[in-house]
C-alpha cells in the first residue's frame, strides 16, 4: 500500500517530503476533518515528536508519510496547511 | 507579470562538495535528515530548455571572485552562505586561554570530516586519552575514555555532541563518520554533562534529540541518561507553567513529561553502565579553571546555581551564589553560531555585526542593487532544515518582484551590443572569468565523481558503511578530475 505522501507525489500535488518519509521532518504535514482523523491508527512517539515542530499544528494533524491509504479514504478531503506563499 | 522567460541559476560553493551543514553539520547517526540531498540533486538532473541550474564548487567568493564582480555578471545574486563563525562567547575566565576548550561547532565539523577541521582531532585525542596513563596506541577500539566532558549549552548541537561522545565507534560504525574520527573516539567517553543556565522548559533542544539520549542504554550503547528530579522541580516556576499552556505549549509539555519519566527511571543497577550522559539545568558557567597551577589545560568548569525570575517567555536565570565544580577534560561551548560578513562587506552598512546577519527586508539587501539573502545569513542561526523552505519562498517572492520591476523599466538595447554583452554575462561570463584567473572549479558531474569515489567499496569499513568521506580538498579535487 501507499502512504499519502507517495499518493500526493504520484498526482503532482505539491507536498514536500524533505526527509523522504523517514520521520525526520514535518514538511508532509496534513490536516484532516475530526471524524476521519479519529478513525486513523494512533501516532507513534516519533511522529508526535516531528508534529511538535509543524507549522500551524492542529488537533487533527498527521504526517502524510505515516498514513497508509485504504479504500476508506475514497472521497475524503485533506488540507495541506498554507504557509502563506 | 514581467517577461521572465526562464531562469538560469548558478550555485557557487567554496568547498568542492555542496550541501553545507547537511554534509558537515547534521550528525552522522541522522542519515534520514540528509535525505534532503536527493531533492537538491534532482535540480541538476531535471533541466529543461527554459531553466537550468549549474554548480561551481571550489570557488570562494571574496577570494576567487568578488561579490561586486558577481553582481555585475548576474541579474540577481543571492547570499546563502550561512553562519561560519562561532563568535558568540561566554565571556568567562579561561574561555580563550585554556587548552581543551573547543567550540561545539568545531567539534561537529571535525566529527563530520570537514577539510578545515582535521586539526581538532589531535586536540580531542589529547583530551580523551592523555589522562588515561595508558599508551593510547595499545588501547582497543572499544576502550572507554575516562575523560569527563562538559558541554555548555542545550540546543540540538549540544545534544548531538553528547550523543556522539557517548556512542563512540561501536555506536557509529555503520554511519558515515570518518574512520579517523572513530579511531580517536574509540568506545566513547565515560561522562558527559550538558549544562544549561535556564530550566528544562527553556532549553532549545527538541524532543527527538532528547528521546535519543533516553534510549542510549536500550540501544546497547552502555550509557545511562540522567536528569535530576530536583532540577526539574526548580525549573517549574509559575511562569514556566504558563509557558506550557495551550497548543503552543504542547512541544514543551511533551518534553517535560519525557524528562519527568526519565528522572524516575534511574536505578542503582544503572551503575553497571560504563558511561553516563547527564542534563544539568539551572547551572551557569562562571569560569573555566586549569587542572592545577602549572597547567594550561582545562580541569574544571565552575558553575553557579541559578533560579528563574520573570514573566513567562521572558524568564531570566539569576545567580544564587551557590557554586558547583564540574571536572572537565574537554569543554565544548555550544551557545550558538554567528554569521560573518563576506570579504569586502565589513565596512558597509550591509552587515549587522551584533546580530551577525546581512541587513535585509524579506530577503532583499538594503543599499545594494541586485543582492538578496536567504537562510541563516538572512535571519540568524535558528530553525531546522524545514524552516528554510518558507524563508526561501519569502526571498524568491522578493526576487520575482524585483525582476518584474526591472523588466518593466528595461531600456531597449541595440542588437550589436546585446550580442557582445551576452557572452560576458551570467554563466558564460563567470566561466570565462574563473578560467582566465586559473580557478579550478568543480562542476556537478565532477562532484558526482567525488560522491561515487567516497562510496567505492574498497574505501568502506563494511557493507553498511555509507561512504568514507575525503578529508582534504586536495583528495576531493583528485577524485573530481579523475
XYZ file of C-alpha atoms in Angstrom:
567
model
C 0.000 0.000 0.000
C 0.985 3.615 -0.438
C 1.238 6.422 2.063
C -0.463 9.740 1.467
C 2.883 11.350 0.710
C 3.503 8.929 -2.177
C -0.038 9.448 -3.475
C 0.449 13.227 -3.419
C 3.702 12.931 -5.356
C 2.179 10.474 -7.841
C -0.513 13.048 -8.582
C 1.825 16.054 -8.769
C 0.400 17.587 -5.623
C 2.851 19.969 -4.018
C 3.522 18.226 -0.727
C 7.067 18.485 0.471
C 8.634 15.366 1.918
C 12.074 16.655 2.670
C 13.310 13.631 4.622
C 11.863 11.090 2.219
C 9.252 9.858 4.681
C 11.582 8.803 7.482
C 10.162 10.878 10.364
C 12.960 13.405 10.310
C 10.915 16.487 9.372
C 7.338 17.803 9.392
C 7.053 19.005 5.817
C 4.359 16.481 4.823
C 2.025 17.883 7.455
C -1.671 17.300 6.609
C -4.895 18.306 8.351
C -7.944 16.016 8.427
C -11.534 16.589 9.487
C -12.199 15.403 13.018
C -14.426 12.452 12.163
C -11.956 10.896 9.722
C -8.974 11.767 11.935
C -10.496 9.700 14.733
C -10.536 6.603 12.508
C -6.818 6.773 11.769
C -4.393 4.436 13.575
C -2.636 6.109 16.527
C 0.545 8.137 16.212
C 3.916 6.799 17.327
C 6.055 8.863 19.693
C 8.348 9.568 16.756
C 5.515 11.005 14.629
C 4.337 13.110 17.588
C 7.872 14.374 18.064
C 8.025 15.639 14.479
C 4.485 17.056 14.575
C 5.613 19.214 17.517
C 7.657 21.198 15.009
C 4.990 21.511 12.320
C 3.825 24.922 11.157
C 0.273 25.692 12.374
C -0.267 22.371 14.100
C -3.909 21.426 14.730
C -5.751 18.833 16.810
C -6.327 16.814 13.639
C -2.847 16.972 12.124
C -0.884 13.981 10.880
C 2.228 13.407 8.802
C 1.384 12.230 5.303
C 4.302 9.812 5.177
C 2.798 7.797 8.042
C -0.753 7.425 6.744
C -1.400 4.305 4.677
C -4.158 4.803 2.150
C -7.077 2.341 2.288
C -10.386 2.205 0.417
C -11.970 4.074 3.316
C -10.135 7.159 2.044
C -12.256 7.333 -1.088
C -13.788 10.811 -1.415
C -12.266 12.421 1.688
C -10.861 15.930 1.766
C -7.461 16.606 3.298
C -5.988 20.059 3.807
C -2.365 20.965 3.162
C -1.601 23.818 5.607
C -0.977 27.068 3.773
C 2.434 28.533 4.563
C 1.382 31.887 3.123
C 3.487 31.675 -0.042
C 3.823 39.839 -14.783
C 7.192 40.584 -16.438
C 8.878 38.979 -19.391
C 10.970 36.486 -17.487
C 11.018 33.566 -19.883
C 13.225 31.232 -17.901
C 15.673 31.332 -15.058
C 19.259 30.070 -15.074
C 20.710 29.590 -11.637
C 24.381 29.135 -10.878
C 25.282 27.823 -7.444
C 28.722 28.821 -6.165
C 30.257 26.930 -3.243
C 33.591 27.379 -1.500
C 34.254 23.676 -0.972
C 34.346 21.200 -3.849
C 31.323 19.478 -2.288
C 27.857 21.058 -1.954
C 25.177 20.793 0.794
C 26.811 22.768 3.615
C 25.517 21.704 7.026
C 23.704 18.708 5.584
C 27.169 17.282 4.928
C 29.082 18.875 7.791
C 26.554 19.737 10.494
C 23.865 17.055 10.612
C 25.070 14.246 12.875
C 26.269 11.084 11.110
C 23.737 8.963 13.007
C 20.912 11.050 11.482
C 21.181 9.830 7.889
C 17.442 10.290 7.280
C 17.855 14.040 7.778
C 20.371 14.011 4.915
C 17.743 12.651 2.513
C 17.017 16.241 1.549
C 20.151 15.915 -0.634
C 18.030 13.934 -3.091
C 15.769 16.935 -3.695
C 18.818 19.108 -4.319
C 20.483 16.594 -6.632
C 17.247 16.422 -8.645
C 17.669 20.121 -9.518
C 20.724 19.281 -11.551
C 19.220 16.221 -13.181
C 15.893 17.703 -14.259
C 16.914 20.509 -16.565
C 14.717 21.912 -19.305
C 15.052 24.472 -22.080
C 13.593 27.355 -20.135
C 15.565 26.992 -16.943
C 18.755 25.358 -15.793
C 20.869 25.001 -12.684
C 24.659 24.756 -12.713
C 27.131 24.063 -9.934
C 30.512 25.718 -9.372
C 32.344 24.122 -6.450
C 35.766 25.095 -5.089
C 35.080 28.770 -5.809
C 35.483 31.153 -2.894
C 33.524 34.398 -3.164
C 35.656 37.162 -1.776
C 38.855 35.366 -2.736
C 38.463 33.808 -6.228
C 35.818 36.286 -7.329
C 34.497 39.401 -5.675
C 30.888 39.966 -4.742
C 30.767 43.107 -6.870
C 32.055 41.172 -9.907
C 29.253 38.651 -9.389
C 26.714 41.428 -9.125
C 27.907 42.792 -12.467
C 27.707 39.375 -14.139
C 24.212 38.418 -12.984
C 20.735 39.886 -12.803
C 20.466 38.702 -9.232
C 22.940 37.484 -6.626
C 21.681 35.574 -3.577
C 23.807 35.119 -0.472
C 23.084 31.817 1.226
C 26.358 31.110 2.955
C 25.039 30.549 6.459
C 26.957 31.168 9.664
C 30.641 30.286 9.570
C 31.948 31.663 12.827
C 31.013 30.995 16.422
C 31.674 34.416 17.781
C 29.044 34.119 20.478
C 31.191 33.990 23.543
C 30.562 33.112 27.169
C 32.859 35.926 28.284
C 34.206 33.979 31.260
C 37.787 33.447 32.506
C 39.687 30.623 30.829
C 37.497 30.544 27.736
C 40.287 31.587 25.369
C 43.416 30.706 27.293
C 42.981 27.083 28.333
C 43.680 24.042 26.206
C 40.878 21.574 25.862
C 38.181 24.228 25.341
C 36.549 23.988 21.924
C 33.541 25.467 20.184
C 30.940 22.758 19.678
C 30.729 23.678 16.016
C 34.453 22.898 15.596
C 33.910 19.525 17.221
C 30.897 18.868 14.958
C 32.798 19.909 11.823
C 35.623 17.571 12.872
C 33.466 14.510 13.507
C 31.819 15.126 10.143
C 35.171 15.235 8.367
C 35.228 18.891 7.312
C 38.537 19.502 5.469
C 39.336 22.591 7.552
C 38.867 20.937 10.942
C 41.203 17.971 10.859
C 43.423 19.648 13.448
C 40.636 19.309 16.040
C 41.338 15.574 16.064
C 44.646 15.854 17.902
C 43.079 18.168 20.489
C 40.261 15.705 21.138
C 42.732 12.827 21.238
C 44.818 14.575 23.870
C 41.763 15.402 25.998
C 40.342 11.905 25.815
C 43.458 9.777 26.117
C 46.399 11.608 27.647
C 44.856 11.377 31.077
C 44.439 7.637 30.988
C 48.084 6.861 31.614
C 47.916 4.012 29.120
C 49.722 4.061 25.842
C 46.808 5.063 23.693
C 48.002 3.024 20.739
C 47.656 -0.128 22.812
C 44.029 0.553 23.546
C 41.256 -1.396 21.934
C 38.885 0.481 19.657
C 36.117 -0.128 22.178
C 38.092 1.276 25.118
C 36.110 3.852 27.043
C 37.909 7.097 27.793
C 37.867 8.078 31.481
C 37.590 11.692 30.313
C 34.816 13.884 31.592
C 33.320 16.198 29.020
C 31.276 19.298 29.798
C 29.073 20.686 27.036
C 27.893 24.223 27.720
C 24.537 24.988 26.094
C 21.428 22.897 25.475
C 20.465 23.246 21.838
C 20.344 20.287 19.464
C 24.013 20.752 18.628
C 24.905 20.275 22.312
C 22.809 17.106 22.492
C 24.354 15.828 19.261
C 27.848 16.283 20.743
C 26.862 14.387 23.891
C 25.313 11.550 21.910
C 28.279 11.151 19.572
C 30.689 11.092 22.536
C 28.522 8.530 24.323
C 28.155 6.254 21.302
C 31.770 6.194 20.161
C 32.972 3.817 17.477
C 30.697 0.876 18.318
C 27.592 3.065 18.060
C 28.750 4.885 14.932
C 30.410 2.119 12.955
C 27.648 1.913 10.343
C 27.390 5.676 9.829
C 29.432 7.960 7.571
C 31.587 9.144 10.486
C 35.144 9.132 9.088
C 37.273 6.208 10.242
C 39.966 8.573 11.552
C 37.361 10.125 13.844
C 36.209 6.755 15.141
C 39.822 5.795 15.859
C 40.057 8.787 18.172
C 36.636 8.393 19.827
C 37.117 4.639 20.376
C 34.473 3.366 22.840
C 33.315 6.858 23.773
C 33.716 8.818 26.995
C 32.670 7.830 30.490
C 30.922 11.030 31.433
C 29.228 13.890 29.612
C 27.440 16.748 31.384
C 25.307 19.036 29.236
C 24.855 22.211 31.200
C 22.233 24.957 30.731
C 21.679 28.238 32.545
C 17.915 28.085 32.470
C 15.375 25.388 33.191
C 14.309 22.384 31.137
C 11.279 24.212 29.718
C 13.506 26.899 28.256
C 16.075 24.545 26.725
C 16.467 24.984 22.975
C 16.699 21.258 22.251
C 13.790 19.446 20.578
C 12.209 16.232 21.771
C 13.596 13.944 19.068
C 17.167 14.603 20.167
C 16.199 14.314 23.834
C 14.459 10.999 23.224
C 17.586 9.615 21.576
C 19.555 10.282 24.754
C 16.952 8.455 26.841
C 17.274 5.443 24.528
C 21.074 5.204 24.513
C 21.133 2.383 27.040
C 18.359 0.329 25.469
C 20.092 0.574 22.127
C 23.206 -1.063 23.504
C 25.448 1.937 23.994
C 26.220 1.159 27.650
C 25.287 4.726 28.585
C 22.739 5.843 31.152
C 20.837 9.085 30.753
C 20.472 11.068 33.971
C 18.362 14.063 34.839
C 17.764 15.307 38.385
C 14.178 15.483 39.613
C 15.162 18.342 41.869
C 16.284 20.446 38.918
C 13.036 19.770 37.052
C 11.147 20.960 40.113
C 13.258 24.097 40.455
C 12.584 24.896 36.804
C 8.818 24.513 37.161
C 8.133 28.080 38.258
C 4.689 29.591 37.790
C 5.994 31.314 34.687
C 7.253 28.002 33.310
C 3.792 26.526 33.889
C 2.383 29.404 31.816
C 4.822 28.506 29.065
C 3.343 25.010 28.929
C -0.194 26.143 28.294
C -2.211 25.821 25.128
C -1.328 24.462 21.718
C 1.913 26.452 21.651
C 2.940 24.761 24.866
C 2.447 21.262 23.501
C 6.042 20.589 22.448
C 7.338 21.741 25.839
C 4.672 19.774 27.709
C 5.849 16.610 25.999
C 9.470 17.430 26.770
C 8.569 17.972 30.418
C 6.816 14.605 30.578
C 9.716 12.765 28.945
C 12.181 14.322 31.385
C 9.946 13.580 34.401
C 9.655 9.950 33.298
C 13.439 9.778 32.783
C 14.153 11.126 36.230
C 12.153 8.263 37.695
C 13.962 5.580 35.719
C 17.453 5.923 37.131
C 18.135 2.840 39.244
C 21.243 1.896 41.151
C 21.592 -1.017 38.724
C 22.413 1.593 36.135
C 25.763 1.850 37.879
C 26.563 -1.065 35.568
C 26.587 1.357 32.668
C 30.144 2.323 31.938
C 29.057 5.685 30.532
C 26.757 8.457 31.712
C 25.148 11.387 29.968
C 23.506 13.923 32.235
C 21.498 17.040 31.536
C 22.027 19.676 34.208
C 19.679 22.629 34.429
C 19.865 25.991 36.187
C 23.641 25.905 36.107
C 25.506 28.888 34.693
C 29.238 28.543 33.880
C 31.176 31.328 35.574
C 34.762 30.280 34.958
C 36.997 27.644 33.418
C 39.938 26.744 35.628
C 43.144 24.830 34.842
C 43.923 21.335 36.102
C 46.457 22.729 38.529
C 48.591 25.794 38.944
C 51.216 24.519 36.494
C 48.819 23.585 33.770
C 47.483 25.253 30.647
C 44.836 22.575 30.302
C 41.292 22.969 31.473
C 40.499 20.997 34.637
C 37.131 22.217 35.895
C 34.096 24.236 34.910
C 32.829 26.288 37.834
C 29.066 26.811 37.619
C 26.753 28.927 39.662
C 23.302 27.632 40.556
C 20.629 29.916 39.066
C 16.957 30.472 39.665
C 14.386 31.696 37.186
C 12.800 35.075 37.649
C 10.368 36.985 35.486
C 7.328 36.665 33.314
C 6.527 33.700 31.101
C 8.652 33.625 27.934
C 10.940 36.219 29.425
C 12.371 34.463 32.442
C 15.962 35.253 33.327
C 18.442 32.983 35.072
C 19.653 34.830 38.163
C 22.716 33.694 40.149
C 22.160 32.363 43.673
C 25.758 32.443 44.861
C 25.878 28.666 45.273
C 28.542 27.042 43.076
C 29.414 23.570 41.825
C 32.639 22.468 40.219
C 32.446 20.123 37.211
C 35.651 18.221 36.463
C 36.354 18.601 32.737
C 38.996 17.168 30.430
C 37.221 18.633 27.405
C 34.807 21.564 27.259
C 32.544 22.145 24.264
C 30.948 25.580 24.115
C 27.644 25.280 22.301
C 25.887 28.603 22.684
C 25.111 29.480 19.099
C 26.559 30.062 15.655
C 27.086 33.554 14.301
C 27.255 34.983 10.803
C 30.224 36.838 9.339
C 30.370 39.457 6.598
C 31.863 38.420 3.248
C 35.199 39.944 2.370
C 34.506 43.491 1.320
C 31.274 43.793 3.248
C 32.719 44.601 6.656
C 32.781 48.373 6.381
C 29.414 48.766 4.715
C 26.039 49.275 6.316
C 25.009 45.976 4.790
C 26.052 43.822 7.718
C 24.565 43.907 11.235
C 27.526 42.989 13.456
C 25.547 42.411 16.618
C 23.035 40.013 15.054
C 25.510 38.548 12.579
C 23.159 38.908 9.618
C 23.026 40.850 6.361
C 20.527 43.675 6.705
C 17.510 42.879 4.572
C 13.786 43.126 4.139
C 12.104 39.904 3.026
C 15.465 38.871 1.661
C 16.295 41.990 -0.340
C 19.520 43.589 0.850
C 19.342 47.300 1.587
C 21.693 49.605 -0.192
C 22.721 47.039 -2.791
C 21.146 46.904 -6.212
C 20.623 43.245 -7.051
C 21.614 41.469 -3.864
C 19.431 39.108 -1.844
C 19.875 36.800 1.147
C 18.344 33.591 2.372
C 18.865 31.113 5.192
C 20.874 31.716 8.340
C 22.767 34.707 6.976
C 19.360 36.324 6.480
C 17.571 35.543 9.714
C 20.223 34.231 12.104
C 21.228 30.685 13.084
C 17.883 29.255 14.190
C 15.356 26.773 12.932
C 15.574 23.376 11.295
C 16.004 22.350 7.676
C 12.275 22.839 7.010
C 12.347 26.442 8.259
C 14.410 27.304 5.218
C 11.593 26.311 2.873
C 9.447 29.257 3.915
C 12.457 31.513 4.200
C 13.496 30.797 0.630
C 9.946 31.318 -0.663
C 9.996 34.725 1.004
C 13.246 35.651 -0.722
C 12.090 34.183 -4.046
C 8.992 36.405 -3.887
C 11.181 39.458 -3.394
C 13.366 38.412 -6.311
C 10.403 37.965 -8.655
C 9.045 41.402 -7.705
C 12.467 42.873 -8.334
C 12.809 41.200 -11.744
C 9.301 42.245 -12.658
C 10.126 45.871 -11.871
C 13.415 45.645 -13.719
C 11.783 44.227 -16.862
C 9.103 46.887 -16.836
C 11.766 49.588 -16.674
C 14.195 47.928 -19.083
C 15.759 50.091 -21.790
C 15.824 48.574 -25.257
C 19.339 47.534 -26.254
C 20.920 47.804 -29.700
C 21.419 44.327 -31.172
C 25.176 44.538 -31.612
C 25.954 45.447 -28.044
C 23.462 42.835 -26.894
C 25.387 40.033 -28.589
C 28.665 41.202 -27.160
C 27.409 41.726 -23.630
C 25.533 38.415 -23.584
C 28.702 36.426 -23.988
C 30.260 38.125 -20.981
C 27.172 37.915 -18.816
C 25.859 35.231 -16.495
C 27.222 31.702 -16.688
C 29.452 32.361 -19.680
C 30.903 35.440 -18.024
C 31.526 33.507 -14.808
C 33.303 30.641 -16.533
C 35.410 32.980 -18.616
C 36.420 34.921 -15.515
C 37.246 31.801 -13.486
C 39.236 30.195 -16.297
C 41.228 33.319 -17.010
C 42.066 33.504 -13.289
C 43.036 29.815 -13.094
C 40.327 28.943 -10.616
C 39.889 25.165 -10.643
C 36.116 24.924 -10.287
C 34.232 21.664 -9.811
C 31.074 21.165 -11.859
C 28.144 18.886 -10.971
C 29.386 15.918 -12.942
C 32.745 16.191 -11.228
C 31.068 16.397 -7.829
C 29.248 13.169 -8.659
C 32.664 11.595 -9.186
C 33.690 12.697 -5.683
C 30.482 11.191 -4.337
C 30.904 7.849 -6.061
C 34.576 7.687 -5.087
C 33.603 8.123 -1.446
C 31.302 5.128 -1.860
C 33.920 2.933 -3.518
C 33.718 -0.477 -1.793
C 37.486 -0.560 -1.291
C 37.208 2.514 0.937
C 34.409 1.184 3.102
C 34.514 -0.406 6.559
C 31.623 -2.758 5.817
C 28.618 -3.317 3.593
C 26.593 -0.998 5.816
C 29.075 1.830 5.752
C 27.518 4.547 3.542
C 30.769 6.296 2.494
C 34.256 7.197 3.613
C 34.487 10.956 3.179
C 37.568 12.605 1.730
C 39.140 14.660 4.490
C 41.032 17.152 2.351
C 40.179 19.435 -0.542
C 43.171 18.003 -2.405
C 41.744 14.477 -2.291
C 38.348 15.767 -3.365
C 39.850 17.520 -6.389
C 41.800 14.431 -7.405
C 38.602 12.393 -7.305
C 36.691 15.123 -9.163
C 39.095 15.288 -12.058
C 39.804 11.566 -12.144
